Amino acid sequence: MFKVTIDGIETEVEPGTTILQAARKIGGEIVPPTMCYYSSLEGSGGYCRTCIVKVSAGSAKDPRPMPKPVASCRTPVQDGMVVQNITSPELLEARAGVVEFLLINHPLDCPVCDQAGECDLQNLGFAHGKEESRYDFPRRVFEKKDIGNKIQLHMTRCILCYRCVKVADQLTPGRVHGVMNRGDVAEISTYIEQAVDNDMSGNMIDVCPVGALTDKTFRFKSRVWFVNPTDAHRNCTKCSGNVVLWFHGTEIYRVSARKNEWNEVKEFICNDCRFENKKIENWVVEGPRKIERKSVISQNHYEQYNQLKAQIEKQRARLANGETPDIGDISLRT
Amino acid sequence: MARKILLVNDHIEGLANIDVYRRNGGYAAVEKALKTMTPDAVTEEVKKSGLRGRGGAGFPAGMKWSFLAKPPGVPRYLVCNADESEPGTFKDRYLMERNPHSLIEGMIVSSFALGARTSYIYIRGEYYYVLQILEKAIAEAYEVGLLGKNIMGTDFSLDLYVQPGGGAYICGEETGLIESLEGKRGNPRIKPPFPAVVGVWGCPTVVNNVETIAAVPHIVNMTGDEYAKIGIGRSTGTKLISASGHINKPGVYEIELGLPVEEFIYSDAYCGGISEGRSLKAVVAGGSSVPVLPAELILKTAAGEPRLMSYESLSDGGFATGTMLGSGGFIVYSETACMVRNLWNFSRFYHHESCGQCSPCREGTGWMEKILHNIESGHGKVTDLDLLVDICKKIEGNTICPLGDAAAWPVASHIRHFREEFEYHINNPEKVKDPRHCEKQPFVRKAQSNPA
């Protein structure tokens, strides 16, 4: 077992665990935010750079600090590693920079976006973003592409996390979409305007951290906080059949897979369950779903984010006064 | 100081032909290495020679070779990085065009040392005619039994392939190159694992620059200890420098490391001074990615010592008053050069070449380019300079591959050393509207006696 210290809190993990997994084991606000990492998709992570952490001691054997911030989702822990996340003001500043980069070309059309309320980028912006924008150029736009009758693609909202590409690689028989072009005009698109249509393609919607891929059958029907999530299952030959039904009154507005506290799906569901079974008699209802993740639709809303935000403000003030970060301050763990 | 190793025979007509090459001592290193040395002995010579990677980072080549994982039963690969795309660098093209067999000889000897049975030369797509020269040379080498099965009657076999790229700067980054070589989108991989453990087709791989590999036969011929005597300190051997810009004699020069920069710029054996008798304004010493230095800092270090063409001397003073030898793309600017326009041009390049994989580089390079375009075209704001410096800080070190750093360093250094010129652009928008404003009325920069 490897001993690792994150923001002054020590834990023991198996060799090969990443820093992010170790932090998630500890829990609370020391967990770095993630936009592209997805535990159930192999090889994901490393792209968005929001989960960067500072390694102030590489290992017990070689206690030198790492020269650059590292992506915690892709860096395995070493025995005796000391990691700083929210106790390092420089790191918080660097992360604020990443959030700014993610937002400069994002349309911020949350009022008309179906993802609003369960959007990772909204949560990230709330906790780590700055209030004003320094970007005064026209935002990037893309030509609209139709990728089929089930999934709506809004390329302007995409942050290129590659999660949907990994879904297509790992869950579906043949990938027909991917990233075209490069640099800031790189886009998710299909090869020669082909429709994305196979049994598991709907999972692209669930893994998308922003509103770039949304459910066409749910489009503009309701804000997510007006629909009631309910656990349900059915016998399905293609998937586990364990889903969340989103009710408006007695009508099922949307079916999605179950997400855990890190906003990740562990059991992917098939398109039959997601799109074709919107009648209550098709399902065995288990009961109301408790949304554990921190977002508008969870019961305590942004409570935990407010605590984190207060922490970050405190550390920023320390940096501004030229003081060193205070590790003893981490008392707000949940 | 005028010792030549790589280009010693390049004046000979028809050197690209294998017979001419062999008449002039070619492939002697293959014979020596394969028949009289063990692979480890070759690696040991390269280590002793102190040869450092010529692609830009300057990492000791022998050390890189010794990191190569050697699990039994797993093939190993050597890949030559000929994706020379750095603005200002054109040395590998010259070497491959004039003397393709020196690279092939280097590939054979290096593959032998590393135990590779298949090796690749990854060449940028724009060098298509160079690719044809290389393929012709490889065919010649196969014909005389220098490639293929049982080279020179020994039990060492090697297949050598040339793979053209699709025209992306990012594929010069070693893991981006490997992805591209495998036929995928050239996105750099996240390290670790390093290519020495997981490289081409998931097998241990060494990626070396053309010039590094071409130097290996000479090291084998003259022994590593002899090679280490050339040069200065830890910068051993000779280096090809691609000199361009406002100089009388642009071109590829082979220099012994340790040559004073002043001699390189003004001597008739090299650049031959600044063109049209103008004065020197600035130098980008190692390709567009390295920090720019103004005239007084490129000729002398901050401590007042003469600056030498070596890894250590050029990086003396860190990034505040120093730069890097990089890949040897030596770009000289006279007083008529507009540094703002130059920087905008560099930024435009990095914006165009970012792969778009990680967010700071994808979004930051475009943002910087737009701000610089505004400043250059007379629409800049006073706050823009601080904003640019801050964007650089947010990109640098936060990306998967060094392209983010390479995009940020020129911006930070141009503003550090030429801030008054940027301020002039912002404060005099009418005067800078004409794109050739600096040629008509050079912006005279006050020499800084104590640069911060």
Short mmCIF file of N, CA and C in Angstrom, two decimals, chain B residues 252-313:
data_model
loop_
_atom_site.label_atom_id
_atom_site.label_comp_id
_atom_site.label_asym_id
_atom_site.label_seq_id
_atom_site.Cartn_x
_atom_site.Cartn_y
_atom_site.Cartn_z
N VAL B 252 22.86 26.94 -44.31
CA VAL B 252 23.13 25.96 -43.26
C VAL B 252 24.64 25.93 -43.01
N TYR B 253 25.04 26.13 -41.77
CA TYR B 253 26.46 26.12 -41.41
C TYR B 253 26.70 25.07 -40.36
N GLU B 254 27.82 24.37 -40.48
CA GLU B 254 28.21 23.48 -39.39
C GLU B 254 29.23 24.22 -38.54
N ILE B 255 28.94 24.31 -37.25
CA ILE B 255 29.87 25.00 -36.37
C ILE B 255 30.33 24.04 -35.29
N GLU B 256 31.51 24.30 -34.75
CA GLU B 256 31.93 23.58 -33.56
C GLU B 256 31.29 24.30 -32.39
N LEU B 257 30.62 23.56 -31.52
CA LEU B 257 29.95 24.21 -30.40
C LEU B 257 30.98 24.98 -29.57
N GLY B 258 30.63 26.19 -29.18
CA GLY B 258 31.57 27.03 -28.45
C GLY B 258 32.05 28.21 -29.27
N LEU B 259 31.58 28.27 -30.54
CA LEU B 259 31.92 29.41 -31.39
C LEU B 259 31.24 30.67 -30.83
N PRO B 260 31.96 31.79 -30.72
CA PRO B 260 31.28 33.00 -30.22
C PRO B 260 30.17 33.45 -31.17
N VAL B 261 29.06 33.88 -30.60
CA VAL B 261 27.92 34.30 -31.41
C VAL B 261 28.31 35.47 -32.32
N GLU B 262 29.13 36.35 -31.78
CA GLU B 262 29.54 37.53 -32.55
C GLU B 262 30.28 37.10 -33.82
N GLU B 263 31.17 36.11 -33.64
CA GLU B 263 31.91 35.63 -34.81
C GLU B 263 30.96 34.99 -35.81
N PHE B 264 29.98 34.24 -35.29
CA PHE B 264 29.05 33.57 -36.19
C PHE B 264 28.26 34.58 -37.02
N ILE B 265 27.84 35.67 -36.39
CA ILE B 265 27.03 36.64 -37.12
C ILE B 265 27.89 37.46 -38.08
N TYR B 266 29.07 37.89 -37.63
CA TYR B 266 29.82 38.88 -38.42
C TYR B 266 30.92 38.29 -39.28
N SER B 267 31.38 37.04 -38.97
CA SER B 267 32.48 36.50 -39.76
C SER B 267 32.04 36.14 -41.18
N ASP B 268 32.94 36.32 -42.13
CA ASP B 268 32.61 36.01 -43.52
C ASP B 268 32.50 34.51 -43.76
N ALA B 269 33.06 33.71 -42.84
CA ALA B 269 32.95 32.26 -42.98
C ALA B 269 31.53 31.80 -42.68
N TYR B 270 30.78 32.62 -41.96
CA TYR B 270 29.41 32.25 -41.59
C TYR B 270 28.43 33.28 -42.15
N CYS B 271 27.66 33.93 -41.29
CA CYS B 271 26.57 34.79 -41.78
C CYS B 271 27.06 36.01 -42.56
N GLY B 272 28.24 36.47 -42.30
CA GLY B 272 28.79 37.58 -43.07
C GLY B 272 28.20 38.94 -42.73
N GLY B 273 27.72 39.10 -41.54
CA GLY B 273 27.24 40.41 -41.10
C GLY B 273 25.80 40.68 -41.49
N ILE B 274 25.30 41.80 -40.97
CA ILE B 274 23.90 42.16 -41.21
C ILE B 274 23.77 42.76 -42.59
N SER B 275 22.68 42.40 -43.28
CA SER B 275 22.52 42.85 -44.66
C SER B 275 22.34 44.36 -44.75
N GLU B 276 22.76 44.90 -45.87
CA GLU B 276 22.67 46.33 -46.18
C GLU B 276 23.34 47.20 -45.14
N GLY B 277 24.31 46.64 -44.45
CA GLY B 277 25.08 47.42 -43.48
C GLY B 277 24.29 47.97 -42.31
N ARG B 278 23.14 47.37 -42.03
CA ARG B 278 22.34 47.85 -40.92
C ARG B 278 22.87 47.31 -39.60
N SER B 279 22.21 47.71 -38.52
CA SER B 279 22.67 47.22 -37.22
C SER B 279 21.76 46.10 -36.73
N LEU B 280 22.33 45.29 -35.84
CA LEU B 280 21.62 44.13 -35.31
C LEU B 280 20.60 44.56 -34.28
N LYS B 281 19.38 44.01 -34.39
CA LYS B 281 18.36 44.36 -33.40
C LYS B 281 18.09 43.19 -32.45
N ALA B 282 17.91 42.02 -33.01
CA ALA B 282 17.55 40.88 -32.15
C ALA B 282 17.89 39.58 -32.86
N VAL B 283 17.95 38.51 -32.07
CA VAL B 283 18.21 37.18 -32.62
C VAL B 283 17.30 36.17 -31.94
N VAL B 284 16.69 35.31 -32.74
CA VAL B 284 16.03 34.12 -32.19
C VAL B 284 17.01 32.99 -32.46
N ALA B 285 17.58 32.42 -31.39
CA ALA B 285 18.78 31.61 -31.58
C ALA B 285 18.50 30.15 -31.92
N GLY B 286 17.31 29.64 -31.63
CA GLY B 286 17.15 28.19 -31.81
C GLY B 286 15.82 27.78 -32.39
N GLY B 287 15.31 28.52 -33.35
CA GLY B 287 13.97 28.21 -33.85
C GLY B 287 12.95 29.05 -33.12
N SER B 288 11.78 29.21 -33.74
CA SER B 288 10.82 30.21 -33.24
C SER B 288 10.37 29.99 -31.80
N SER B 289 10.53 28.77 -31.26
CA SER B 289 10.00 28.52 -29.92
C SER B 289 10.84 29.11 -28.80
N VAL B 290 12.10 29.37 -29.05
CA VAL B 290 12.95 29.80 -27.94
C VAL B 290 12.81 31.31 -27.75
N PRO B 291 13.11 31.80 -26.55
CA PRO B 291 12.97 33.23 -26.31
C PRO B 291 13.88 34.06 -27.21
N VAL B 292 13.38 35.20 -27.62
CA VAL B 292 14.16 36.12 -28.45
C VAL B 292 15.12 36.87 -27.54
N LEU B 293 16.27 37.29 -28.08
CA LEU B 293 17.17 38.11 -27.29
C LEU B 293 17.53 39.36 -28.08
N PRO B 294 17.59 40.53 -27.43
CA PRO B 294 18.01 41.74 -28.12
C PRO B 294 19.52 41.71 -28.35
N ALA B 295 20.00 42.58 -29.24
CA ALA B 295 21.39 42.55 -29.67
C ALA B 295 22.38 42.49 -28.51
N GLU B 296 22.19 43.34 -27.50
CA GLU B 296 23.22 43.40 -26.46
C GLU B 296 23.27 42.12 -25.62
N LEU B 297 22.14 41.39 -25.55
CA LEU B 297 22.14 40.17 -24.75
C LEU B 297 22.55 38.94 -25.55
N ILE B 298 22.43 38.99 -26.88
CA ILE B 298 22.85 37.82 -27.65
C ILE B 298 24.36 37.82 -27.83
N LEU B 299 24.97 39.02 -27.87
CA LEU B 299 26.42 39.08 -28.07
C LEU B 299 27.15 38.87 -26.76
N LYS B 300 26.57 39.36 -25.67
CA LYS B 300 27.20 39.20 -24.36
C LYS B 300 26.15 38.77 -23.34
N THR B 301 26.54 37.93 -22.40
CA THR B 301 25.60 37.53 -21.35
C THR B 301 25.38 38.71 -20.40
N ALA B 302 24.41 38.55 -19.52
CA ALA B 302 24.10 39.63 -18.58
C ALA B 302 25.32 39.95 -17.73
N ALA B 303 26.19 38.95 -17.52
CA ALA B 303 27.39 39.17 -16.71
C ALA B 303 28.52 39.82 -17.51
N GLY B 304 28.29 40.04 -18.81
CA GLY B 304 29.29 40.71 -19.64
C GLY B 304 30.24 39.77 -20.35
N GLU B 305 30.05 38.46 -20.20
CA GLU B 305 30.91 37.50 -20.89
C GLU B 305 30.45 37.35 -22.33
N PRO B 306 31.37 37.07 -23.23
CA PRO B 306 30.91 36.86 -24.61
C PRO B 306 30.02 35.62 -24.70
N ARG B 307 28.93 35.71 -25.44
CA ARG B 307 27.99 34.60 -25.57
C ARG B 307 28.52 33.63 -26.62
N LEU B 308 28.51 32.35 -26.31
CA LEU B 308 29.01 31.33 -27.24
C LEU B 308 27.85 30.51 -27.78
N MET B 309 28.07 29.90 -28.95
CA MET B 309 27.07 28.99 -29.50
C MET B 309 27.22 27.64 -28.81
N SER B 310 26.63 27.51 -27.63
CA SER B 310 26.65 26.22 -26.92
C SER B 310 25.39 26.15 -26.07
N TYR B 311 25.04 24.93 -25.67
CA TYR B 311 23.82 24.75 -24.88
C TYR B 311 23.87 25.60 -23.62
N GLU B 312 25.04 25.58 -22.94
CA GLU B 312 25.13 26.25 -21.64
C GLU B 312 25.16 27.76 -21.79
N SER B 313 26.01 28.24 -22.71
CA SER B 313 26.20 29.67 -22.79
C SER B 313 24.93 30.38 -23.23
#
